[in-house]
Amino acid sequence: MVKLYIFYQLVPYFTAQRAVLHHILIHFTAQRAVLHHILIHFAAQRAVLLNANILKFCSKCGHEVTLKPVPDDHRPRYVCDNCETIHYQNPNIVTGALPIWEDKVMLCKRGIEPRKGYWNVPGGYMENGETVEAGAIREVYEETLSKITITSLHMVYSIPRINQVYMHFLADLQALDYQLTPESTEIKLFTEEEIPWDDIAFPSSKFTLKRYFEDRKKGIRQVHLGKFEW
Amino acid sequence: MVKLYIFYQLVPYFTAQRAVLHHILIHFTAQRAVLHHILIHFAAQRAVLLNANILKFCSKCGHEVTLKPVPDDHRPRYVCDNCETIHYQNPNIVTGALPIWEDKVMLCKRGIEPRKGYWNVPGGYMENGETVEAGAIREVYEETLSKITITSLHMVYSIPRINQVYMHFLADLQALDYQLTPESTEIKLFTEEEIPWDDIAFPSSKFTLKRYFEDRKKGIRQVHLGKFEW
């Protein structure tokens, strides 16, 4: 194609040869444009299929839904064949906090799947009707029955493949008062040297711990942006 | 109740009077506990109803769903009467960026409802399969066709009543190159003095602008946590 285009450039204007080449090139360019659009279409569909729950029925009227393009939108959506409701799907926030007590941080051994038995920064899905901070306080309480005071935002960490955004805060433990819960089979305060690095449940927690100890050495606090892709 | 309890404390141990008072107090305490649980139940239901879309049918199998308590969960969920799928509902992220060019910031006049005709920091719902940062870059491009380089996270702003979390970044405009789009009927660069404060679309944008100019005067950059409740 490129060679043909270079050759075409060399052919003198207003000749039959050039006119023929011109038509051939336009033909290929148009084909390429069409192909390009088809690929974009499939890429968008693949993105939606990879990154969304598959919906079959409309939650409003119960009729079947179809994944299809929507006017003025950049990606296909599930649309109800009957009432035309568009069912958007968006990432979820996992909110949590690293409870701090003197030179130690609190981790919980997960009592539930996924990653049961691994150590984690307490956190969970943010709920409707709460702020990110309130969600973090609630999650820490649910997992450890301990009360915290949030002192700063520590990280925002995206995991595009599974549509999650982690937000971890740094927090002071209000008292050395915590209890096991169905969500945590063990709760422990760790110094930096004691952190069980090989048994940390999720990359987001490793990210939070590493950055926290680095910052502490430098005597600073900052918000870290991160992501996990594979 | 409190007076009765104080009186009970004053009655000598092992007397008939004390035993009767003891039974009366236990009775009231139990009633109160039951009442408390009923109130919590209604409060949770109210929270869900206020803060969630009403679901009627299961998106997986099409059968009806019921809002009901779920084991080991702190709030009722919509559960399918047939396949028992639990339909969680969680807050959405609105990601955006304040594009900066020298001493000016870029705002867009909204071309679509809500708040059509008002000025806004470009942004929109984060999509599945992207990072928060990528979402902000995409939204700015969709609204203005301009390219930005994100320089820092500026704010995280919860609006619990409508289940939204705004995340705004500060960003450098890569070139003085932008165009109107269906989403923006006007795009303009403003100095601080030129900001149309009375015509800003949303409290989140006002929050971002105010904090940006305050920080700029102090010569610092920081992440601001905020919320809007009414």
Short mmCIF file of C-alpha atoms in Angstrom, two decimals:
data_model
loop_
_atom_site.label_atom_id
_atom_site.label_comp_id
_atom_site.label_asym_id
_atom_site.label_seq_id
_atom_site.Cartn_x
_atom_site.Cartn_y
_atom_site.Cartn_z
CA MET A 1 0.00 0.00 0.00
CA VAL A 2 2.71 2.46 1.03
CA LYS A 3 4.82 1.54 -2.03
CA LEU A 4 1.78 1.95 -4.26
CA TYR A 5 1.19 5.37 -2.72
CA ILE A 6 4.82 6.44 -3.31
CA PHE A 7 4.65 5.21 -6.92
CA TYR A 8 1.38 7.13 -7.35
CA GLN A 9 3.09 10.29 -6.12
CA LEU A 10 5.71 9.90 -8.83
CA VAL A 11 3.23 9.55 -11.68
CA PRO A 12 2.62 12.86 -13.46
CA TYR A 13 -0.65 14.70 -12.87
CA PHE A 14 -3.55 14.37 -15.32
CA THR A 15 -2.51 10.99 -16.77
CA ALA A 16 -4.76 7.93 -17.08
CA GLN A 17 -2.25 5.90 -15.06
CA ARG A 18 -2.47 8.32 -12.16
CA ALA A 19 -6.28 8.36 -12.30
CA VAL A 20 -6.39 4.54 -12.10
CA LEU A 21 -3.93 4.51 -9.20
CA HIS A 22 -5.96 7.22 -7.50
CA HIS A 23 -9.10 5.07 -7.65
CA ILE A 24 -7.27 1.99 -6.40
CA LEU A 25 -5.86 3.93 -3.46
CA ILE A 26 -9.20 5.50 -2.56
CA HIS A 27 -10.75 2.05 -2.73
CA PHE A 28 -8.18 0.63 -0.31
CA THR A 29 -8.42 3.63 2.00
CA ALA A 30 -12.18 3.31 2.16
CA GLN A 31 -11.87 -0.41 2.86
CA ARG A 32 -9.36 0.33 5.57
CA ALA A 33 -11.67 2.91 7.12
CA VAL A 34 -14.51 0.40 7.14
CA LEU A 35 -12.23 -2.26 8.62
CA HIS A 36 -11.08 0.27 11.21
CA HIS A 37 -14.67 0.95 12.24
CA ILE A 38 -15.46 -2.75 12.45
CA LEU A 39 -12.41 -3.28 14.66
CA ILE A 40 -13.38 -0.36 16.90
CA HIS A 41 -16.87 -1.81 17.16
CA PHE A 42 -15.53 -5.23 18.20
CA ALA A 43 -12.99 -3.67 20.56
CA ALA A 44 -15.77 -1.74 22.28
CA GLN A 45 -17.93 -4.84 22.53
CA ARG A 46 -14.99 -6.83 23.87
CA ALA A 47 -14.25 -4.11 26.41
CA VAL A 48 -17.83 -4.18 27.60
CA LEU A 49 -17.93 -7.98 27.70
CA LEU A 50 -14.63 -8.18 29.54
CA ASN A 51 -15.40 -5.43 31.97
CA ALA A 52 -19.07 -5.81 32.74
CA ASN A 53 -21.50 -8.27 34.19
CA ILE A 54 -23.54 -9.82 31.45
CA LEU A 55 -27.10 -8.56 31.71
CA LYS A 56 -29.96 -10.53 30.18
CA PHE A 57 -33.10 -8.89 31.53
CA CYS A 58 -34.26 -5.37 32.37
CA SER A 59 -34.38 -4.80 36.14
CA LYS A 60 -37.21 -2.32 35.64
CA CYS A 61 -39.68 -4.22 33.42
CA GLY A 62 -38.25 -7.76 33.17
CA HIS A 63 -37.96 -7.82 29.35
CA GLU A 64 -34.80 -8.90 27.54
CA VAL A 65 -31.95 -6.43 26.99
CA THR A 66 -29.59 -6.06 24.03
CA LEU A 67 -26.00 -4.82 24.03
CA LYS A 68 -26.03 -2.08 21.41
CA PRO A 69 -24.76 1.39 20.48
CA VAL A 70 -26.52 4.32 22.15
CA PRO A 71 -26.80 7.81 20.57
CA ASP A 72 -24.09 10.27 21.72
CA ASP A 73 -22.31 7.56 23.68
CA HIS A 74 -18.83 6.16 23.09
CA ARG A 75 -19.53 2.55 24.01
CA PRO A 76 -22.36 0.04 23.63
CA ARG A 77 -24.73 -0.42 26.58
CA TYR A 78 -27.33 -2.93 27.62
CA VAL A 79 -30.67 -1.43 26.54
CA CYS A 80 -34.12 -2.83 27.29
CA ASP A 81 -35.93 -4.02 24.15
CA ASN A 82 -39.24 -3.02 25.74
CA CYS A 83 -38.93 0.11 27.94
CA GLU A 84 -35.61 1.29 26.42
CA THR A 85 -33.96 1.82 29.81
CA ILE A 86 -30.18 2.04 29.40
CA HIS A 87 -28.42 -0.07 32.02
CA TYR A 88 -25.05 1.57 32.75
CA GLN A 89 -22.33 -0.36 34.53
CA ASN A 90 -19.54 1.46 36.34
CA PRO A 91 -16.55 0.73 38.60
CA ASN A 92 -16.93 0.22 42.35
CA ILE A 93 -14.98 1.89 45.13
CA VAL A 94 -13.26 -0.27 47.73
CA THR A 95 -12.73 2.00 50.72
CA GLY A 96 -10.50 1.21 53.67
CA ALA A 97 -7.96 2.50 56.15
CA LEU A 98 -4.63 1.54 57.62
CA PRO A 99 -5.12 1.81 61.41
CA ILE A 100 -1.94 3.08 63.07
CA TRP A 101 -0.89 2.65 66.72
CA GLU A 102 2.52 4.11 67.64
CA ASP A 103 5.03 2.46 65.26
CA LYS A 104 2.64 -0.35 64.32
CA VAL A 105 -0.11 -0.86 61.77
CA MET A 106 -3.13 -3.12 62.05
CA LEU A 107 -3.78 -5.89 59.53
CA CYS A 108 -6.56 -8.48 59.44
CA LYS A 109 -6.32 -12.09 58.33
CA ARG A 110 -9.21 -12.57 55.92
CA GLY A 111 -11.93 -14.90 57.19
CA ILE A 112 -13.78 -14.95 53.87
CA GLU A 113 -12.92 -15.54 50.22
CA PRO A 114 -11.30 -14.25 48.08
CA ARG A 115 -7.79 -14.68 49.54
CA LYS A 116 -9.04 -16.23 52.79
CA GLY A 117 -6.18 -16.66 55.26
CA TYR A 118 -4.11 -13.77 53.81
CA TRP A 119 -3.37 -10.51 55.61
CA ASN A 120 -5.13 -7.36 54.48
CA VAL A 121 -5.64 -3.66 55.12
CA PRO A 122 -9.25 -3.55 56.41
CA GLY A 123 -11.67 -2.28 53.79
CA GLY A 124 -14.59 -3.18 51.57
CA TYR A 125 -17.12 -1.92 49.06
CA MET A 126 -18.34 1.61 49.66
CA GLU A 127 -22.11 1.67 50.14
CA ASN A 128 -24.78 4.00 48.81
CA GLY A 129 -25.59 6.88 51.15
CA GLU A 130 -22.16 7.28 52.74
CA THR A 131 -18.99 9.30 52.13
CA VAL A 132 -15.74 7.52 51.21
CA GLU A 133 -14.38 8.37 54.69
CA ALA A 134 -17.51 7.08 56.49
CA GLY A 135 -17.28 3.89 54.44
CA ALA A 136 -13.67 3.33 55.52
CA ILE A 137 -14.57 3.87 59.20
CA ARG A 138 -17.51 1.46 58.87
CA GLU A 139 -15.43 -1.21 57.13
CA VAL A 140 -12.67 -1.09 59.76
CA TYR A 141 -15.32 -1.38 62.48
CA GLU A 142 -17.07 -4.29 60.76
CA GLU A 143 -13.82 -6.22 60.40
CA THR A 144 -12.19 -5.43 63.75
CA LEU A 145 -14.78 -3.72 66.01
CA SER A 146 -12.18 -0.99 66.49
CA LYS A 147 -12.75 2.72 66.13
CA ILE A 148 -10.44 4.90 64.06
CA THR A 149 -9.89 8.58 63.37
CA ILE A 150 -9.00 9.25 59.75
CA THR A 151 -5.97 11.52 59.40
CA SER A 152 -5.33 11.64 55.62
CA LEU A 153 -6.02 10.07 52.25
CA HIS A 154 -3.14 7.75 51.40
CA MET A 155 -3.83 6.26 47.97
CA VAL A 156 -6.15 5.94 44.99
CA TYR A 157 -5.47 2.72 43.14
CA SER A 158 -7.32 1.61 40.01
CA ILE A 159 -7.72 -1.98 38.84
CA PRO A 160 -9.31 -1.51 35.41
CA ARG A 161 -9.64 -5.21 34.59
CA ILE A 162 -12.04 -5.82 37.47
CA ASN A 163 -13.57 -2.34 37.61
CA GLN A 164 -12.37 -1.45 41.07
CA VAL A 165 -10.91 1.71 42.57
CA TYR A 166 -9.28 1.30 45.96
CA MET A 167 -9.10 4.29 48.28
CA HIS A 168 -7.10 3.82 51.46
CA PHE A 169 -6.82 6.36 54.27
CA LEU A 170 -4.29 6.58 57.08
CA ALA A 171 -6.02 6.50 60.44
CA ASP A 172 -5.24 6.58 64.16
CA LEU A 173 -6.57 3.71 66.21
CA GLN A 174 -8.58 5.37 69.01
CA ALA A 175 -7.72 2.65 71.53
CA LEU A 176 -5.99 -0.72 71.64
CA ASP A 177 -9.41 -2.26 71.48
CA TYR A 178 -10.33 -4.74 68.76
CA GLN A 179 -12.04 -8.10 68.42
CA LEU A 180 -12.25 -10.96 65.95
CA THR A 181 -15.26 -10.93 63.63
CA PRO A 182 -16.59 -13.37 61.01
CA GLU A 183 -14.57 -11.34 58.48
CA SER A 184 -11.26 -11.53 60.36
CA THR A 185 -9.86 -14.75 61.87
CA GLU A 186 -6.85 -12.90 63.25
CA ILE A 187 -6.07 -9.23 63.91
CA LYS A 188 -2.58 -8.06 64.68
CA LEU A 189 -0.44 -4.96 65.00
CA PHE A 190 2.79 -5.14 63.00
CA THR A 191 6.00 -3.11 63.00
CA GLU A 192 7.54 -2.65 59.54
CA GLU A 193 9.95 -5.56 60.17
CA GLU A 194 7.09 -7.87 61.13
CA ILE A 195 4.93 -7.33 58.02
CA PRO A 196 4.27 -10.74 56.39
CA TRP A 197 5.04 -9.47 52.87
CA ASP A 198 4.54 -12.87 51.20
CA ASP A 199 1.12 -13.31 52.75
CA ILE A 200 -0.50 -10.01 51.89
CA ALA A 201 -3.93 -10.57 50.31
CA PHE A 202 -4.00 -7.99 47.50
CA PRO A 203 -1.58 -5.77 45.51
CA SER A 204 -3.53 -2.73 46.74
CA SER A 205 -2.63 -3.55 50.35
CA LYS A 206 1.03 -4.13 49.46
CA PHE A 207 1.02 -0.76 47.67
CA THR A 208 -0.45 0.97 50.72
CA LEU A 209 2.00 -0.63 53.17
CA LYS A 210 5.13 0.00 51.07
CA ARG A 211 4.22 3.62 50.42
CA TYR A 212 3.31 4.19 54.07
CA PHE A 213 6.66 2.98 55.41
CA GLU A 214 8.60 4.87 52.68
CA ASP A 215 6.79 8.10 53.52
CA ARG A 216 7.23 7.59 57.25
CA LYS A 217 11.00 7.35 56.78
CA LYS A 218 10.93 10.61 54.82
CA GLY A 219 8.67 12.19 57.45
CA ILE A 220 6.03 13.10 54.88
CA ARG A 221 2.45 12.32 54.01
CA GLN A 222 1.19 12.33 50.46
CA VAL A 223 -1.49 10.79 48.27
CA HIS A 224 -0.24 8.02 45.97
CA LEU A 225 -1.87 7.25 42.65
CA GLY A 226 -1.45 3.70 41.45
CA LYS A 227 -2.88 1.00 39.27
CA PHE A 228 -2.69 -2.72 38.78
CA GLU A 229 -2.84 -4.11 35.26
CA TRP A 230 -2.15 -7.56 33.92
CA MET B 1 -36.99 4.75 83.22
CA VAL B 2 -33.81 6.43 84.44
CA LYS B 3 -35.51 7.49 87.71
CA LEU B 4 -36.80 3.94 88.18
CA TYR B 5 -33.29 2.60 87.68
CA ILE B 6 -31.80 5.01 90.23
CA PHE B 7 -34.54 4.08 92.73
CA TYR B 8 -33.79 0.36 92.09
CA GLN B 9 -30.12 0.97 92.84
CA LEU B 10 -31.09 2.41 96.24
CA VAL B 11 -33.27 -0.56 97.29
CA PRO B 12 -31.34 -3.06 99.45
CA TYR B 13 -30.21 -6.36 97.91
CA PHE B 14 -32.26 -9.55 98.38
CA THR B 15 -35.60 -7.82 99.07
CA ALA B 16 -38.91 -8.55 97.34
CA GLN B 17 -39.16 -4.90 96.28
CA ARG B 18 -35.81 -5.08 94.52
CA ALA B 19 -36.74 -8.34 92.77
CA VAL B 20 -39.96 -6.79 91.40
CA LEU B 21 -38.12 -3.67 90.22
CA HIS B 22 -35.50 -5.90 88.62
CA HIS B 23 -38.15 -7.71 86.56
CA ILE B 24 -39.81 -4.47 85.53
CA LEU B 25 -36.49 -2.99 84.38
CA ILE B 26 -35.49 -6.13 82.44
CA HIS B 27 -38.89 -6.09 80.76
CA PHE B 28 -38.50 -2.49 79.63
CA THR B 29 -34.90 -3.05 78.54
CA ALA B 30 -35.93 -6.02 76.39
CA GLN B 31 -38.77 -3.99 74.86
CA ARG B 32 -36.36 -1.19 74.18
CA ALA B 33 -33.90 -3.56 72.52
CA VAL B 34 -36.67 -4.94 70.29
CA LEU B 35 -37.82 -1.42 69.44
CA HIS B 36 -34.23 -0.48 68.71
CA HIS B 37 -33.87 -3.39 66.30
CA ILE B 38 -37.12 -2.52 64.56
CA LEU B 39 -35.96 1.08 64.16
CA ILE B 40 -32.59 -0.04 62.79
CA HIS B 41 -34.40 -2.31 60.35
CA PHE B 42 -36.60 0.54 59.08
CA ALA B 43 -33.67 2.95 58.97
CA ALA B 44 -31.71 0.48 56.84
CA GLN B 45 -34.67 -0.06 54.53
CA ARG B 46 -35.21 3.67 54.29
CA ALA B 47 -31.53 4.20 53.52
CA VAL B 48 -31.69 1.65 50.73
CA LEU B 49 -34.90 3.09 49.34
CA LEU B 50 -33.56 6.63 49.47
CA ASN B 51 -30.18 5.77 48.09
CA ALA B 52 -30.79 3.11 45.50
CA ASN B 53 -32.60 2.63 42.25
CA ILE B 54 -35.69 0.54 42.79
CA LEU B 55 -35.15 -2.87 41.22
CA LYS B 56 -38.12 -5.01 40.27
CA PHE B 57 -36.66 -7.85 38.20
CA CYS B 58 -33.50 -9.96 38.22
CA SER B 59 -31.13 -8.94 35.41
CA LYS B 60 -29.85 -12.53 35.25
CA CYS B 61 -33.04 -14.61 35.07
CA GLY B 62 -35.89 -12.08 34.72
CA HIS B 63 -37.80 -13.15 37.85
CA GLU B 64 -39.02 -10.70 40.50
CA VAL B 65 -36.67 -9.50 43.24
CA THR B 66 -37.42 -8.72 46.90
CA LEU B 67 -35.66 -6.19 49.15
CA LYS B 68 -34.70 -8.27 52.18
CA PRO B 69 -32.01 -8.95 54.79
CA VAL B 70 -29.03 -11.00 53.61
CA PRO B 71 -26.94 -13.22 55.96
CA ASP B 72 -23.76 -11.55 57.29
CA ASP B 73 -24.71 -8.25 55.68
CA HIS B 74 -25.52 -4.98 57.42
CA ARG B 75 -28.22 -3.78 55.08
CA PRO B 76 -31.08 -5.28 53.04
CA ARG B 77 -30.43 -6.02 49.35
CA TYR B 78 -32.52 -6.81 46.33
CA VAL B 79 -32.43 -10.61 46.04
CA CYS B 80 -33.90 -12.67 43.19
CA ASP B 81 -36.85 -14.83 44.32
CA ASN B 82 -35.81 -17.46 41.78
CA CYS B 83 -32.01 -17.70 41.31
CA GLU B 84 -31.15 -15.92 44.61
CA THR B 85 -28.68 -13.54 42.96
CA ILE B 86 -27.98 -10.59 45.27
CA HIS B 87 -28.10 -7.32 43.35
CA TYR B 88 -25.71 -4.90 45.04
CA GLN B 89 -25.90 -1.18 44.33
CA ASN B 90 -22.92 1.07 44.96
CA PRO B 91 -21.83 4.69 44.43
CA ASN B 92 -20.44 5.92 41.12
CA ILE B 93 -17.26 7.88 40.50
CA VAL B 94 -17.42 11.14 38.56
CA THR B 95 -13.88 11.72 37.29
CA GLY B 96 -12.64 14.96 35.81
CA ALA B 97 -9.82 17.46 35.59
CA LEU B 98 -9.25 21.18 35.80
CA PRO B 99 -7.21 22.01 32.67
CA ILE B 100 -4.68 24.75 33.42
CA TRP B 101 -3.00 27.11 30.96
CA GLU B 102 -0.65 29.69 32.47
CA ASP B 103 -2.75 31.65 35.02
CA LYS B 104 -6.04 30.45 33.55
CA VAL B 105 -8.30 27.44 33.97
CA MET B 106 -10.65 25.92 31.42
CA LEU B 107 -14.35 25.58 32.09
CA CYS B 108 -17.12 24.27 29.84
CA LYS B 109 -20.66 25.54 29.55
CA ARG B 110 -22.84 22.44 29.82
CA GLY B 111 -24.68 21.56 26.61
CA ILE B 112 -26.76 18.85 28.26
CA GLU B 113 -28.95 18.51 31.34
CA PRO B 114 -28.62 18.58 34.30
CA ARG B 115 -27.56 22.22 34.77
CA LYS B 116 -27.48 22.96 31.05
CA GLY B 117 -26.03 26.42 30.41
CA TYR B 118 -23.96 26.49 33.60
CA TRP B 119 -20.15 26.39 33.74
CA ASN B 120 -18.41 23.24 34.85
CA VAL B 121 -15.06 21.54 35.39
CA PRO B 122 -15.00 18.93 32.59
CA GLY B 123 -15.75 15.43 33.87
CA GLY B 124 -18.20 12.56 33.84
CA TYR B 125 -18.89 9.03 34.97
CA MET B 126 -15.84 6.77 35.15
CA GLU B 127 -16.27 3.74 32.89
CA ASN B 128 -15.50 0.08 33.43
CA GLY B 129 -12.05 -0.94 32.21
CA GLU B 130 -10.24 2.35 32.82
CA THR B 131 -8.25 3.99 35.61
CA VAL B 132 -9.59 7.12 37.35
CA GLU B 133 -6.85 9.15 35.59
CA ALA B 134 -7.62 7.68 32.14
CA GLY B 135 -11.30 8.44 32.74
CA ALA B 136 -10.52 12.09 33.51
CA ILE B 137 -8.39 12.44 30.34
CA ARG B 138 -11.16 10.81 28.27
CA GLU B 139 -13.88 13.03 29.74
CA VAL B 140 -11.92 16.23 29.12
CA TYR B 141 -11.31 15.11 25.53
CA GLU B 142 -14.96 14.19 24.96
CA GLU B 143 -16.14 17.58 26.21
CA THR B 144 -13.48 19.84 24.69
CA LEU B 145 -11.38 17.78 22.19
CA SER B 146 -8.35 19.03 24.11
CA LYS B 147 -5.51 16.92 25.43
CA ILE B 148 -4.28 17.23 28.99
CA THR B 149 -1.43 15.94 31.13
CA ILE B 150 -2.53 15.12 34.66
CA THR B 151 -0.20 16.63 37.27
CA SER B 152 -1.90 15.76 40.60
CA LEU B 153 -5.05 14.61 42.35
CA HIS B 154 -6.88 17.68 43.64
CA MET B 155 -10.00 16.50 45.47
CA VAL B 156 -12.21 13.61 46.50
CA TYR B 157 -15.73 14.83 47.16
CA SER B 158 -18.59 12.60 48.30
CA ILE B 159 -22.27 13.31 47.74
CA PRO B 160 -23.92 10.54 49.80
CA ARG B 161 -27.50 11.50 48.98
CA ILE B 162 -27.04 10.75 45.29
CA ASN B 163 -24.34 8.08 45.63
CA GLN B 164 -21.60 9.98 43.82
CA VAL B 165 -17.91 10.46 44.51
CA TYR B 166 -16.22 13.22 42.52
CA MET B 167 -12.50 12.95 41.85
CA HIS B 168 -10.91 15.98 40.20
CA PHE B 169 -7.30 16.18 39.04
CA LEU B 170 -5.21 19.22 38.20
CA ALA B 171 -3.90 19.00 34.64
CA ASP B 172 -1.82 20.95 32.15
CA LEU B 173 -3.45 21.75 28.86
CA GLN B 174 -1.02 20.37 26.24
CA ALA B 175 -1.87 23.10 23.70
CA LEU B 176 -4.32 25.96 23.28
CA ASP B 177 -6.36 23.65 21.15
CA TYR B 178 -10.00 22.91 21.96
CA GLN B 179 -13.32 22.72 20.17
CA LEU B 180 -17.00 22.82 20.96
CA THR B 181 -18.73 19.47 21.27
CA PRO B 182 -22.37 18.39 21.78
CA GLU B 183 -21.57 18.35 25.51
CA SER B 184 -20.13 21.89 25.64
CA THR B 185 -21.80 24.91 24.04
CA GLU B 186 -18.96 27.19 25.13
CA ILE B 187 -15.40 26.58 26.29
CA LYS B 188 -13.37 29.35 27.88
CA LEU B 189 -10.18 29.98 29.82
CA PHE B 190 -10.71 32.06 32.94
CA THR B 191 -8.39 33.92 35.30
CA GLU B 192 -9.47 33.78 38.95
CA GLU B 193 -11.12 37.23 38.64
CA GLU B 194 -13.11 36.13 35.60
CA ILE B 195 -14.66 32.96 37.15
CA PRO B 196 -18.48 33.20 36.89
CA TRP B 197 -19.05 32.08 40.50
CA ASP B 198 -22.84 32.45 40.34
CA ASP B 199 -23.08 30.32 37.24
CA ILE B 200 -21.05 27.27 38.28
CA ALA B 201 -22.97 24.05 37.58
CA PHE B 202 -22.24 21.96 40.68
CA PRO B 203 -20.93 22.39 44.26
CA SER B 204 -18.12 19.94 43.39
CA SER B 205 -16.80 22.33 40.72
CA LYS B 206 -17.04 25.32 43.03
CA PHE B 207 -15.12 23.30 45.66
CA THR B 208 -12.40 22.46 43.13
CA LEU B 209 -12.04 26.04 41.88
CA LYS B 210 -11.98 27.67 45.32
CA ARG B 211 -9.43 25.19 46.68
CA TYR B 212 -7.27 25.51 43.55
CA PHE B 213 -6.97 29.30 43.76
CA GLU B 214 -6.40 29.20 47.54
CA ASP B 215 -3.59 26.64 47.13
CA ARG B 216 -2.06 28.58 44.25
CA LYS B 217 -1.78 31.67 46.43
CA LYS B 218 -0.03 29.59 49.10
CA GLY B 219 2.19 27.99 46.45
CA ILE B 220 1.15 24.47 47.48
CA ARG B 221 -0.63 21.47 46.05
CA GLN B 222 -2.67 19.12 48.22
CA VAL B 223 -5.58 16.73 48.02
CA HIS B 224 -8.82 18.07 49.47
CA LEU B 225 -11.48 15.83 50.98
CA GLY B 226 -14.98 17.20 50.86
CA LYS B 227 -18.63 16.32 50.90
CA PHE B 228 -21.97 17.81 50.05
CA GLU B 229 -24.95 17.00 52.22
CA TRP B 230 -28.40 18.52 52.43
#
